Coordinates of C-alpha atoms in Angstrom, one line a residue:
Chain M
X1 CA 92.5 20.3 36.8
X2 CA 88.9 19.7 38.2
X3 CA 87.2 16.7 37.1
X4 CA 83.8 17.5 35.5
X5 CA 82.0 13.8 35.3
X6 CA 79.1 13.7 32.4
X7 CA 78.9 10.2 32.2
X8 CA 76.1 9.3 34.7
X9 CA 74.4 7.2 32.3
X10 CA 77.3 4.9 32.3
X11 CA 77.4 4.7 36.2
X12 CA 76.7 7.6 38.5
X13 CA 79.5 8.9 40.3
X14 CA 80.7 10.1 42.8
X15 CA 78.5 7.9 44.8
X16 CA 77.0 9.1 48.4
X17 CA 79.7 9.1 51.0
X18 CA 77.2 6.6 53.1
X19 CA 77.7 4.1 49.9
X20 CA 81.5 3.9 50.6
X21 CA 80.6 3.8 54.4
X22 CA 78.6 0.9 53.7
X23 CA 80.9 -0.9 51.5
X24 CA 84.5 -0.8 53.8
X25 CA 81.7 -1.4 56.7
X26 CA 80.7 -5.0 55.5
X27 CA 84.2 -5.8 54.0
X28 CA 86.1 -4.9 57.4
X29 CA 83.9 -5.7 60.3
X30 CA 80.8 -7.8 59.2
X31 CA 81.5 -10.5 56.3
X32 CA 79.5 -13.5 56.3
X33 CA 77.8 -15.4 53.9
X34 CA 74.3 -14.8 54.1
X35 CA 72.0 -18.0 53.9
X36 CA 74.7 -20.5 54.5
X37 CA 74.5 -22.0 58.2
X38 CA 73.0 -19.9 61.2
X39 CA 75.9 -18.0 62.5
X40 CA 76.1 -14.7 63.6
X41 CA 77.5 -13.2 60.8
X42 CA 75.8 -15.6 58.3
X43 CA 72.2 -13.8 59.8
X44 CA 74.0 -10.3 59.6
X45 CA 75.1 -10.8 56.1
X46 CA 71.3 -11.9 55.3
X47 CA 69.6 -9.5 56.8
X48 CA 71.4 -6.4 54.4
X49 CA 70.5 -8.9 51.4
X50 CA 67.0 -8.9 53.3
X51 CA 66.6 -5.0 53.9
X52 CA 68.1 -4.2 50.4
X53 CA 65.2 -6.0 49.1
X54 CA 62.5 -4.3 51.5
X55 CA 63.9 -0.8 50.3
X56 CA 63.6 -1.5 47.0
X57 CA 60.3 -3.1 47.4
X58 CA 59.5 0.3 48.9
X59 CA 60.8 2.0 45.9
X60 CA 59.2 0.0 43.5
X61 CA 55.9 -0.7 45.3
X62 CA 56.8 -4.2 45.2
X63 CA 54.2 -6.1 47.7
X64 CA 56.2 -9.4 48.2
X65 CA 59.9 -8.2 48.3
X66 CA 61.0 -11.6 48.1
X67 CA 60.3 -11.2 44.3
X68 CA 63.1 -9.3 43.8
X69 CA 66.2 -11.3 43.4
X70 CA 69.5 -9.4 42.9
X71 CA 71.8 -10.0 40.0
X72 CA 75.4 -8.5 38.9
X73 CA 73.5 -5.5 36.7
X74 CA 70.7 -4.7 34.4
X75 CA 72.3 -7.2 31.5
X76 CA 71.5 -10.4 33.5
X77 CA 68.5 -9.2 35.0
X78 CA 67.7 -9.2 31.8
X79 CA 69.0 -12.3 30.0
X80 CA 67.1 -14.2 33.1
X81 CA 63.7 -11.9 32.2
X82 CA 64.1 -12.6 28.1
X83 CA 65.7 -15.8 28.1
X84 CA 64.0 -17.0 31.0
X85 CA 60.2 -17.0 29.8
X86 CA 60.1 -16.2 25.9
X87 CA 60.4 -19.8 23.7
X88 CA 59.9 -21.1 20.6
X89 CA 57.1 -19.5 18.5
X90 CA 56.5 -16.9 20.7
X91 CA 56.7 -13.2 19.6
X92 CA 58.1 -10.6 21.8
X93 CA 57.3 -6.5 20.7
X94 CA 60.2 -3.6 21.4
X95 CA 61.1 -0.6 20.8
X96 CA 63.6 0.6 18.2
X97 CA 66.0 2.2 21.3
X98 CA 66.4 -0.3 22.7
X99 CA 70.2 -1.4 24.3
X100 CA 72.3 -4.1 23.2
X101 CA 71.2 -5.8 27.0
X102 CA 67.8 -6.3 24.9
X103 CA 69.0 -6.5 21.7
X104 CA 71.5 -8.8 21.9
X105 CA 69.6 -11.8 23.5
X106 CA 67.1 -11.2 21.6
X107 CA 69.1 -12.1 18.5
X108 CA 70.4 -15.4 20.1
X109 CA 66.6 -16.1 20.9
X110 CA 65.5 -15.5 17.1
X111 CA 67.5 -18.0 16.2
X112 CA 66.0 -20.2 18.2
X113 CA 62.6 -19.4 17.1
X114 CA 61.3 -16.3 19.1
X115 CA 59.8 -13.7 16.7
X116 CA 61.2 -10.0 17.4
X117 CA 59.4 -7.2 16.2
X118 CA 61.4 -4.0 17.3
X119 CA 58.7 -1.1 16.7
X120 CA 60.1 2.3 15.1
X121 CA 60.4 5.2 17.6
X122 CA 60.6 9.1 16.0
X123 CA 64.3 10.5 15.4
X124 CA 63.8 12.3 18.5
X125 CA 63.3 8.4 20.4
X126 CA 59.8 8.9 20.9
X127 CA 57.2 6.0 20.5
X128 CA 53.2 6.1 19.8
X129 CA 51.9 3.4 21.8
X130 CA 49.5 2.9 18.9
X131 CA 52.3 1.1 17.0
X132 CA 53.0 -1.2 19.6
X133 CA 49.1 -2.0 19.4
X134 CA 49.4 -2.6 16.3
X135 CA 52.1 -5.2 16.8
X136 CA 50.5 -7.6 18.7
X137 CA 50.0 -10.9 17.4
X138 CA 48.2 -14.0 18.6
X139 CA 51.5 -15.3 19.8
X140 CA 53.2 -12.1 21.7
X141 CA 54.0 -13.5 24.8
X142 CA 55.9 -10.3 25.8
X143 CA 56.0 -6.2 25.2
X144 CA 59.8 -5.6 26.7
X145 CA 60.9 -1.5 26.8
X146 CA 63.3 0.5 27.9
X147 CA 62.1 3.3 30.2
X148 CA 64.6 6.0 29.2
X149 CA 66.9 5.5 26.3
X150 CA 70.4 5.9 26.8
X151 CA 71.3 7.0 24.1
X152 CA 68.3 10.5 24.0
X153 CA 66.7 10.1 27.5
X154 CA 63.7 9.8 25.9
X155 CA 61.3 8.7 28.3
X156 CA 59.2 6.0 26.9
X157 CA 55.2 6.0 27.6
X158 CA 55.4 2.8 30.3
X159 CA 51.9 3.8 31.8
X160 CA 50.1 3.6 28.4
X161 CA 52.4 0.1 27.6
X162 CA 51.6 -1.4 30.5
X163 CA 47.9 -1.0 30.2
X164 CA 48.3 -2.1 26.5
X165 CA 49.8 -5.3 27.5
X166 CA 48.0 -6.3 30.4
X167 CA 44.5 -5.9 28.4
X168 CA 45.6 -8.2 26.2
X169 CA 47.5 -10.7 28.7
X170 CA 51.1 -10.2 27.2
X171 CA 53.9 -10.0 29.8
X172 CA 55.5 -6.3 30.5
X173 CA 58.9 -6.3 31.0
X174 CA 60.9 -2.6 31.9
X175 CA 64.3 -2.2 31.6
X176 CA 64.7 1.0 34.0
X177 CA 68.3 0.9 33.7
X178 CA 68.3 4.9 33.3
X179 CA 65.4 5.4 35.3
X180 CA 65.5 4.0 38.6
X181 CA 66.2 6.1 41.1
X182 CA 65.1 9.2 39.1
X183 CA 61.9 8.4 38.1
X184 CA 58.8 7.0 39.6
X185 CA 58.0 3.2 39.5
X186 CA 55.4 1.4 40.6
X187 CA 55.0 -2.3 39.3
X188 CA 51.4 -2.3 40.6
X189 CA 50.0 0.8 39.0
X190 CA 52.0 0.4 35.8
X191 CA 51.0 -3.1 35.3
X192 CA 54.8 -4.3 35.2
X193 CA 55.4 -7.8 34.9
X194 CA 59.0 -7.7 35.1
X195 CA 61.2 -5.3 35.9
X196 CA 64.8 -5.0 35.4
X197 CA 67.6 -2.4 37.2
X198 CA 70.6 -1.7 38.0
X199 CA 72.4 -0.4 41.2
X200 CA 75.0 1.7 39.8
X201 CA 73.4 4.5 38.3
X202 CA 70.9 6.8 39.6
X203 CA 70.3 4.4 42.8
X204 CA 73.8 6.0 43.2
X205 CA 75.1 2.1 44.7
X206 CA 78.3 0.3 43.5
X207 CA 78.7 -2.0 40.3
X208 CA 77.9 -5.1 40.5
X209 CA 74.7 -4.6 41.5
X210 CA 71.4 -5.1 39.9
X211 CA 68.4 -6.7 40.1
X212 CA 64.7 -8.6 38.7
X213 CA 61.3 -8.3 40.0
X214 CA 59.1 -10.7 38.6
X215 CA 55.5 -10.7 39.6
X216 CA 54.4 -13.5 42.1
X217 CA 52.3 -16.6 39.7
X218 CA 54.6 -15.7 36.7
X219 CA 56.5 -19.0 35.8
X220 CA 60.7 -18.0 34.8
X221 CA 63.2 -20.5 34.1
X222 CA 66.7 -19.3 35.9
X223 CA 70.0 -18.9 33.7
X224 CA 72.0 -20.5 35.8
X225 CA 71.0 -23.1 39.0
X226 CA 73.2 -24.6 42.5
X227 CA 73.3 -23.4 45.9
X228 CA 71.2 -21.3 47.5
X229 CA 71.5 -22.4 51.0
X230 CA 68.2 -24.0 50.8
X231 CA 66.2 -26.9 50.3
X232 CA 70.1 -28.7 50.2
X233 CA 68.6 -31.7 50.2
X234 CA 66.8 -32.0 47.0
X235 CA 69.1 -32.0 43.6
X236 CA 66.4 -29.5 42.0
X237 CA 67.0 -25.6 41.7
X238 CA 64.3 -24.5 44.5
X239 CA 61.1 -22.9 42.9
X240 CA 60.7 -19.9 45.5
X241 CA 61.6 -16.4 44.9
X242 CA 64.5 -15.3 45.4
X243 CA 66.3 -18.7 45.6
X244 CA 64.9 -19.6 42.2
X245 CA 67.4 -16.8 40.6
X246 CA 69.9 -16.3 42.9
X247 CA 72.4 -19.3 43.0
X248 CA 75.9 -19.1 44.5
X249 CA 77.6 -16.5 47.2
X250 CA 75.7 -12.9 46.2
X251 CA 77.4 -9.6 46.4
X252 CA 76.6 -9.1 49.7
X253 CA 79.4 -5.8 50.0
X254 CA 77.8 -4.2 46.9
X255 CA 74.5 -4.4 48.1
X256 CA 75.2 -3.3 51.4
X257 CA 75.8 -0.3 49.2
X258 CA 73.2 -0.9 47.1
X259 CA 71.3 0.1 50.1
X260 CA 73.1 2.8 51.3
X261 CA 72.5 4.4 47.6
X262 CA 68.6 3.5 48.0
X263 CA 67.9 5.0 51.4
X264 CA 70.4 7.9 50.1
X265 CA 67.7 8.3 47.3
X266 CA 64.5 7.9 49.0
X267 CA 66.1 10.5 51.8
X268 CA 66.2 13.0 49.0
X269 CA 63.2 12.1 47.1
X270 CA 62.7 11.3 43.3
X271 CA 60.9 14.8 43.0
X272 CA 63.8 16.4 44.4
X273 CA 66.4 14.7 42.5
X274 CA 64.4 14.7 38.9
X275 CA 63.6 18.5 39.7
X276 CA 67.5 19.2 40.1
X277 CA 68.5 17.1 36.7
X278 CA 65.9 18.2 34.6
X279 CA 66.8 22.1 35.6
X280 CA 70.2 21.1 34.8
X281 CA 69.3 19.0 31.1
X282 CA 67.2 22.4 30.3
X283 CA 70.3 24.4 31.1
X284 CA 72.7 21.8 29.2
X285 CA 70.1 21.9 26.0
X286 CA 69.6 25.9 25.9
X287 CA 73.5 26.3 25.7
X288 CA 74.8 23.6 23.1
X289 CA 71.6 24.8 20.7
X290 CA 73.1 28.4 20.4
X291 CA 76.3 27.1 19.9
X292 CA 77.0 27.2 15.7
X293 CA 77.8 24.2 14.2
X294 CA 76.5 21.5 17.2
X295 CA 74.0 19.1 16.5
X296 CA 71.4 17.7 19.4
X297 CA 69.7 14.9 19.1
X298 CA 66.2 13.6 21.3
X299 CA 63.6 15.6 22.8
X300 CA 63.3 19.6 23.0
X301 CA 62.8 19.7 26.4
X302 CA 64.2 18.3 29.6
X303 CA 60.4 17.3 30.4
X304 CA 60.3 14.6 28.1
X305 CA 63.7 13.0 28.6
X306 CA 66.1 12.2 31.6
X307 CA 69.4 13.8 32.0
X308 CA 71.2 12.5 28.8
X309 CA 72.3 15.1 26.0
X310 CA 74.0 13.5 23.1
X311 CA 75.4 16.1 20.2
X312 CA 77.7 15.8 17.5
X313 CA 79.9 18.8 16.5
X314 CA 79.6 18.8 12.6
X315 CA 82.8 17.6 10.6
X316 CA 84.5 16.6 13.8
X317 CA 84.7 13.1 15.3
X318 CA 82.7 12.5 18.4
X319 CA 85.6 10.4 19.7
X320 CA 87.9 13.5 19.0
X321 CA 85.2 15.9 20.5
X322 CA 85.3 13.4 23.9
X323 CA 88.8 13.0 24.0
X324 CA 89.6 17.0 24.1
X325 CA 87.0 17.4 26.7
X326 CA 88.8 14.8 29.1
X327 CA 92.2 15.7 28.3
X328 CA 91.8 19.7 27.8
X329 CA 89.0 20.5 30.1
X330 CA 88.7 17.7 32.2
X331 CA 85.2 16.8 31.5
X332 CA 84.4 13.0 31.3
X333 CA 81.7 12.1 28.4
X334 CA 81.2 9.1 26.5
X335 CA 81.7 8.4 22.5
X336 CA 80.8 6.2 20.1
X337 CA 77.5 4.3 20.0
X338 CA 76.6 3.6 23.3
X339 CA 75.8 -0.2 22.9
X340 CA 73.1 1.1 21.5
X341 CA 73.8 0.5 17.7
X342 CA 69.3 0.7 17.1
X343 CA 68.9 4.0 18.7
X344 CA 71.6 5.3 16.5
X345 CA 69.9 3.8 13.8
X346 CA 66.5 5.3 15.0
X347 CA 67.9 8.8 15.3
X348 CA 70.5 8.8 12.3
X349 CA 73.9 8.8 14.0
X350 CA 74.5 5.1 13.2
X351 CA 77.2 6.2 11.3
X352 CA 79.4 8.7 13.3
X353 CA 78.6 7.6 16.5
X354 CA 77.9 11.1 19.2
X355 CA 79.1 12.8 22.5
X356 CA 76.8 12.2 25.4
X357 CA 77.1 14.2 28.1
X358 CA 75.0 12.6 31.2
X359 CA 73.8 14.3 34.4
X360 CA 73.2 13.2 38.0
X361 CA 72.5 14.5 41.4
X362 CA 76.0 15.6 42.0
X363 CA 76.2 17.8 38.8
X364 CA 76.4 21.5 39.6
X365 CA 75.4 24.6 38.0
X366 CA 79.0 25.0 37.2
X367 CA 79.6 22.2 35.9
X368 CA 77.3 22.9 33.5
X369 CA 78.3 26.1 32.2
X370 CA 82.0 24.6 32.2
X371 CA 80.7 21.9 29.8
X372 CA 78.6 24.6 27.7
X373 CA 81.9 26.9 27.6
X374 CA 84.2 23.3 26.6
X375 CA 82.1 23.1 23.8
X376 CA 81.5 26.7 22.4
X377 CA 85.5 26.6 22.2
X378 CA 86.0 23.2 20.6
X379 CA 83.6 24.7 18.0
X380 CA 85.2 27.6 17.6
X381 CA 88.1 26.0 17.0
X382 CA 87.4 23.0 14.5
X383 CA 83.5 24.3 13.1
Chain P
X1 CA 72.2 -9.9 10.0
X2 CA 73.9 -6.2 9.9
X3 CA 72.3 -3.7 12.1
X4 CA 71.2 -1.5 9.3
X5 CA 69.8 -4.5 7.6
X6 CA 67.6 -5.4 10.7
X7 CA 66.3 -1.5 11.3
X8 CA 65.2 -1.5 7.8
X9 CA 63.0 -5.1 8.0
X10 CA 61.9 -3.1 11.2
X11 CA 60.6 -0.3 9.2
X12 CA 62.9 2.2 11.0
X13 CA 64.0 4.9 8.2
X14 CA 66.5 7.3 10.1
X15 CA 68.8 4.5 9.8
X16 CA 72.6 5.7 8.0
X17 CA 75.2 3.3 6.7
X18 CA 77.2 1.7 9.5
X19 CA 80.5 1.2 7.4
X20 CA 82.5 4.4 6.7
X21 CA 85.4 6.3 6.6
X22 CA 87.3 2.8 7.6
X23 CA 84.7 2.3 10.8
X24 CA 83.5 -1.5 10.8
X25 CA 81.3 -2.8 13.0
X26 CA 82.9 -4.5 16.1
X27 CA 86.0 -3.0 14.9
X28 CA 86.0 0.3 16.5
X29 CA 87.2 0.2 19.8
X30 CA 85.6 3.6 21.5
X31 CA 82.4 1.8 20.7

């Protein structure tokens, strides 16, 4: 049986062939440990660390690419970005899509004292910047949002947030978890602070991978501190970017395909590759809303959302609806909640949970119609 | 503090109950 995968949102795959290139390459013939000693291989090994950082620079239109440091995924780039500059008495504004990655730390960091307000989005995941303005306190230090849920798609108005925050001097932080590598970013024009990613999705690398861009003046404490193969000689964690965040061996084979996936991307284009998913979410949407008996949830159009279609078919369990899928048609979705228990919340499906079937590049106009066809008959069969 | 509880503080209406039909929070493993 052919293997349809929908779950793109989870991690992209299959990945590039140059991604798995890159990958065996380092493993097999290069190794090293980049930063520690002056050794052949020791440079080698730094300079992928050192050209994955100048892509995504590139990507990002990130002037100083040394203030990117990588991390193992979105979570921690995260954790370092919340945890690393909100403190006691200060108030920090999201949305109410936001992932457990946000949501999570941000509960440990109530407790300590940090005030949350999570601002409510439209069932369909859509936010009026005007309520996020009318969040702000004296003491919010930080406006931190998703780019694209992951739950709808729903892209999230970062142009209008980032102006928003940066007339008032609060700190932007962007999760582009589902985002980057499908959507423009550019920290300068969008007035983003920090910005968070991962490496497995739509930048198409390997897990493991991730990263933080913070912008150069902005002071952040590190989550975790010891050897960066600098500045050896003094006890204290060393206050430049990237050695600040990045402590310990890196994964220097997953960003080796980290950058295979990035120069994959860029060789494409974003317009390319966001013209080809949102033909495809248009496609996926116009077939599951004929279909009787199937609920969709988020935005009407493909336009407003990336490619991320969660339904429910009504009076059967969306872990059922998944599980028939896999095992009868071979297509891989994802169930449940998404560890995104507030964007269920937001758009009403805290309680049963939803199937969310997720594009990528690699998704044909087959598969599509495959996945339409699944779910007419599942329908048919249980509606 | 319960999800639900939270989204409602937050003002967020579409929110549903998170306990039913025997599905407990943290207790469901396909979430």
């Amino acid at each position: 049986m052919r293997v349809i995968y929908l779950d793109n949102a989870a991690t992209s795959y299959p990945k590039p062939e140059s991604v798995y290139e890159a990958v065996d390459r380092f493993n097999r013939y290069q190794g090293g440990n980049p930063g520690r000693g002056a050794s052949s291989k020791t440079l080698a090994a730094g300079s992928v660390l050192m050209e994955a950082r100048e892509a995504l620079a590139k990507l990002f239109n990130v002037k100083e690419s040394s203030h990117i440091a990588f991390t193992l995924n979105v979570t921690e780039a995260l954790n370092v970005g919340l945890k690393g500059i909100l403190e006691p008495g200060d108030h920090v504004i999201t949305t109410s899509m936001e992932h457990n990655a946000v949501a999570r730390p941000l509960h440990v960091l109530r407790k300590k004292g940090v005030e949350w307000t999570a601002v409510p989005c439209h069932p369909d995941g859509s936010l009026d910047p005007e309520e996020v303005k009318k969040a702000i306190q004296p003491n919010t230090r930080m406006i931190c949002v998703l780019h694209a849920s992951n739950l709808t798609g729903t892209i999230m108005p970062i142009d209008e947030l980032g102006r928003i925050a940066k007339n008032n001097g609060i700190i932007f932080l962007v999760d582009s978890a589902q985002t980057a590598g499908v959507l423009s970013i550019d920290v300068e024009a969008q007035n983003i602070d920090i910005l968070c990613f991962t490496g497995h999705k739509a930048l198409l690398g390997p897990q493991g991978t991730g990263g933080i861009y913070v912008r150069p003046g902005l002071l952040i404490t590190p989550l975790k501190e010891g050897g960066t193969g600098s500045k050896s000689e003094f006890l204290e964690q060393p206050e430049m970017m990237p050695d600040l965040l990045e402590s310990g061996t890196p994964n220097t084979p997953g960003t080796a395909g980290l950058l295979a996936g990035v120069n994959f991307v860029m060789s494409q284009g974003l317009e390319r590759i966001r013209e080809h998913e949102q033909k495809l979410t248009e496609m996926l949407i116009s077939g599951l809303k004929e279909i009787p008996g199937v609920e969709l949830y988020g935005p009407e159009h493909a336009a407003s959302r990336t490619a991320v279609v969660p339904f429910n078919i009504e009076n059967v369990d969306c872990g059922e609806v998944s599980l028939i899928l896999d095992q009868k048609y071979g297509i891989v979705t994802r169930s449940g909640l998404h560890c995104a228990p507030l964007a269920h919340g937001t758009v009403g499906t805290l309680k049963k949970g939803a199937v969310r079937m997720s594009l990528g590049y690699f998704t044909s106009v087959d598969d599509v119609e495959t996945a339409i066809k699944a779910v007419y008959e599942i329908a048919r069969e249980r509606y | 503090m319960e999800i639900q509880e939270f989204l409602r503080v937050q003002g967020v209406s579409a929110v549903c109950g998170l306990v039913a039909a025997g599905q407990e929070e943290g207790k469901d493993r396909t979430r």
